[in-house]
């Protein structure tokens, strides 16, 4: 089989490493891939947003199956376009991808179908938004409606900060058209859990839970990032909470999408907060999380490509999806300065002993060297019998990768360890 993977980050690298294990796979192309993915797939310099070029490439290279991983092409309708020319895909179509593409859509969906989430209002008028803010308790959360690379969320501690956030999104357009409408939301507290789930619209199978670390600095300080590290499973996500989430959030969401005529097929990501009033949805994503995938897939024992194809062919109910009972930890190594500005072009060295555990996110090949080209450069994952060992082993492996200015958090998994100790 010829497989096409659309995307070029650490998540796509993890997907490709898993898909490669299937014996029916002859060739994997990554569009655009990156300098590290190039070791595992043929990378072609086509943007993940250039749907015309992707479809053209897929036809010319006799692609048998495509995996569309990032939010942008999914929201733009990449799956619809590939399906139109007869290429089966993993990922939701455009109608279903709106669950991530518009926060206003997803919030209204949750309200309509009584799926637990933070109280909210949606505004398209700046003055109305400000009037509403004046009547609310602080802190409060201000979100740009559309895609904003995980950065369109501001937690305002004071009314002034909240108004500033609304103005920067609606008037300053810091997130472009994504800020034409804003969601203003109640501030929730509690541990966060990420749950990815396979669904074909009829059956939904949650994967192992995980915990992201979104802030750039140790102790959850500093700016929000795309994710500085992950662990799995998430110790806060007990069996009892998992059952509650399945019954009150996961299945109701799948059914709500069906009722709206937007059947979701692919990986549905639930960003949850376990509040004192029960689990609530913070966000939906229409795709695998990054860097959650880099800990979830290494723990998956079933064949990823077979599961994906079962989703596409709507026969998920007939197969089993198994996960190991071990733990995993992924530490992201970023360019110094990220998420603000950072240098590029620094030569990356990865010791052979750890290359299987490294998922490259931001690198290109220049004159035969792998050099940094992004903020998050790579992730290093370790799997072990206990979370404590997985963390230790991941940090040992981090010493085997290097580039000038490499930066990583030193406390990935520590909050989870403390939660385990408290049990
Ligand atoms: P999102 O992009 O919606 O996942 O938001 C990014 C991060 O902002 C989340 O992972 C939370 O840590 C935080 N956040 C979002 N919404 C809320 C909320 N209603 N209350 C508290 N924190 C929130
Ligand atoms: N790790 C969060 C996300 O993928 O959106």
PDB file of C-alpha atoms and ligand atoms in Angstrom, residues 103 107 118-119 141 143 150-155 185-189 192 214-215 224 269 271 273 282-283 285, ligand 1:
ATOM      1  CA  UNK A 103     -15.373  27.400  19.148  1.00  0.00           C
ATOM      2  CA  UNK A 107     -19.947  25.679  22.525  1.00  0.00           C
ATOM      3  CA  UNK A 118     -17.989  26.115  31.055  1.00  0.00           C
ATOM      4  CA  UNK A 119     -20.817  28.696  30.881  1.00  0.00           C
ATOM      5  CA  UNK A 141     -11.546  33.367  29.830  1.00  0.00           C
ATOM      6  CA  UNK A 143     -11.168  32.885  23.303  1.00  0.00           C
ATOM      7  CA  UNK A 150      -3.478  26.909  20.490  1.00  0.00           C
ATOM      8  CA  UNK A 151      -2.682  30.495  21.425  1.00  0.00           C
ATOM      9  CA  UNK A 152      -6.093  32.136  21.041  1.00  0.00           C
ATOM     10  CA  UNK A 153      -7.051  31.724  24.712  1.00  0.00           C
ATOM     11  CA  UNK A 154      -6.480  34.428  27.314  1.00  0.00           C
ATOM     12  CA  UNK A 155      -7.178  33.971  30.997  1.00  0.00           C
ATOM     13  CA  UNK A 185     -16.243  31.799  29.203  1.00  0.00           C
ATOM     14  CA  UNK A 186     -16.473  31.021  32.904  1.00  0.00           C
ATOM     15  CA  UNK A 187     -13.082  30.253  34.484  1.00  0.00           C
ATOM     16  CA  UNK A 188     -12.933  26.619  35.618  1.00  0.00           C
ATOM     17  CA  UNK A 189     -10.465  24.930  37.933  1.00  0.00           C
ATOM     18  CA  UNK A 192      -6.739  18.767  32.952  1.00  0.00           C
ATOM     19  CA  UNK A 214       1.055  23.792  27.979  1.00  0.00           C
ATOM     20  CA  UNK A 215       3.048  26.522  29.737  1.00  0.00           C
ATOM     21  CA  UNK A 224       1.112  29.068  26.645  1.00  0.00           C
ATOM     22  CA  UNK A 269      -9.813  14.880  20.990  1.00  0.00           C
ATOM     23  CA  UNK A 271      -9.679  18.418  26.351  1.00  0.00           C
ATOM     24  CA  UNK A 273     -11.131  19.673  33.106  1.00  0.00           C
ATOM     25  CA  UNK A 282     -12.548  22.706  27.726  1.00  0.00           C
ATOM     26  CA  UNK A 283     -12.084  22.082  24.023  1.00  0.00           C
ATOM     27  CA  UNK A 285     -10.034  18.990  18.541  1.00  0.00           C
TER      28      UNK A 285
HETATM   29  P1  LIG B   1      -7.896  25.708  24.734  1.00  0.00           P
HETATM   30  O1  LIG B   1      -7.085  26.189  23.560  1.00  0.00           O
HETATM   31  O2  LIG B   1      -9.355  26.001  24.655  1.00  0.00           O
HETATM   32  O3  LIG B   1      -7.564  24.288  25.093  1.00  0.00           O
HETATM   33  O4  LIG B   1      -7.320  26.473  25.997  1.00  0.00           O
HETATM   34  C1  LIG B   1      -5.950  26.444  26.338  1.00  0.00           C
HETATM   35  C2  LIG B   1      -5.795  26.307  27.825  1.00  0.00           C
HETATM   36  O5  LIG B   1      -6.417  27.401  28.487  1.00  0.00           O
HETATM   37  C3  LIG B   1      -6.470  25.070  28.401  1.00  0.00           C
HETATM   38  O6  LIG B   1      -5.685  23.939  28.298  1.00  0.00           O
HETATM   39  C4  LIG B   1      -6.711  25.498  29.819  1.00  0.00           C
HETATM   40  O7  LIG B   1      -5.539  25.328  30.590  1.00  0.00           O
HETATM   41  C5  LIG B   1      -7.009  26.952  29.708  1.00  0.00           C
HETATM   42  N1  LIG B   1      -8.467  27.166  29.673  1.00  0.00           N
HETATM   43  C6  LIG B   1      -9.258  27.180  28.583  1.00  0.00           C
HETATM   44  N2  LIG B   1     -10.552  27.385  28.919  1.00  0.00           N
HETATM   45  C7  LIG B   1     -10.569  27.512  30.272  1.00  0.00           C
HETATM   46  C8  LIG B   1     -11.621  27.738  31.241  1.00  0.00           C
HETATM   47  N3  LIG B   1     -12.890  27.912  30.882  1.00  0.00           N
HETATM   48  N4  LIG B   1     -11.259  27.807  32.539  1.00  0.00           N
HETATM   49  C9  LIG B   1      -9.979  27.657  32.917  1.00  0.00           C
HETATM   50  N5  LIG B   1      -8.952  27.444  32.074  1.00  0.00           N
HETATM   51  C10 LIG B   1      -9.240  27.369  30.758  1.00  0.00           C
END
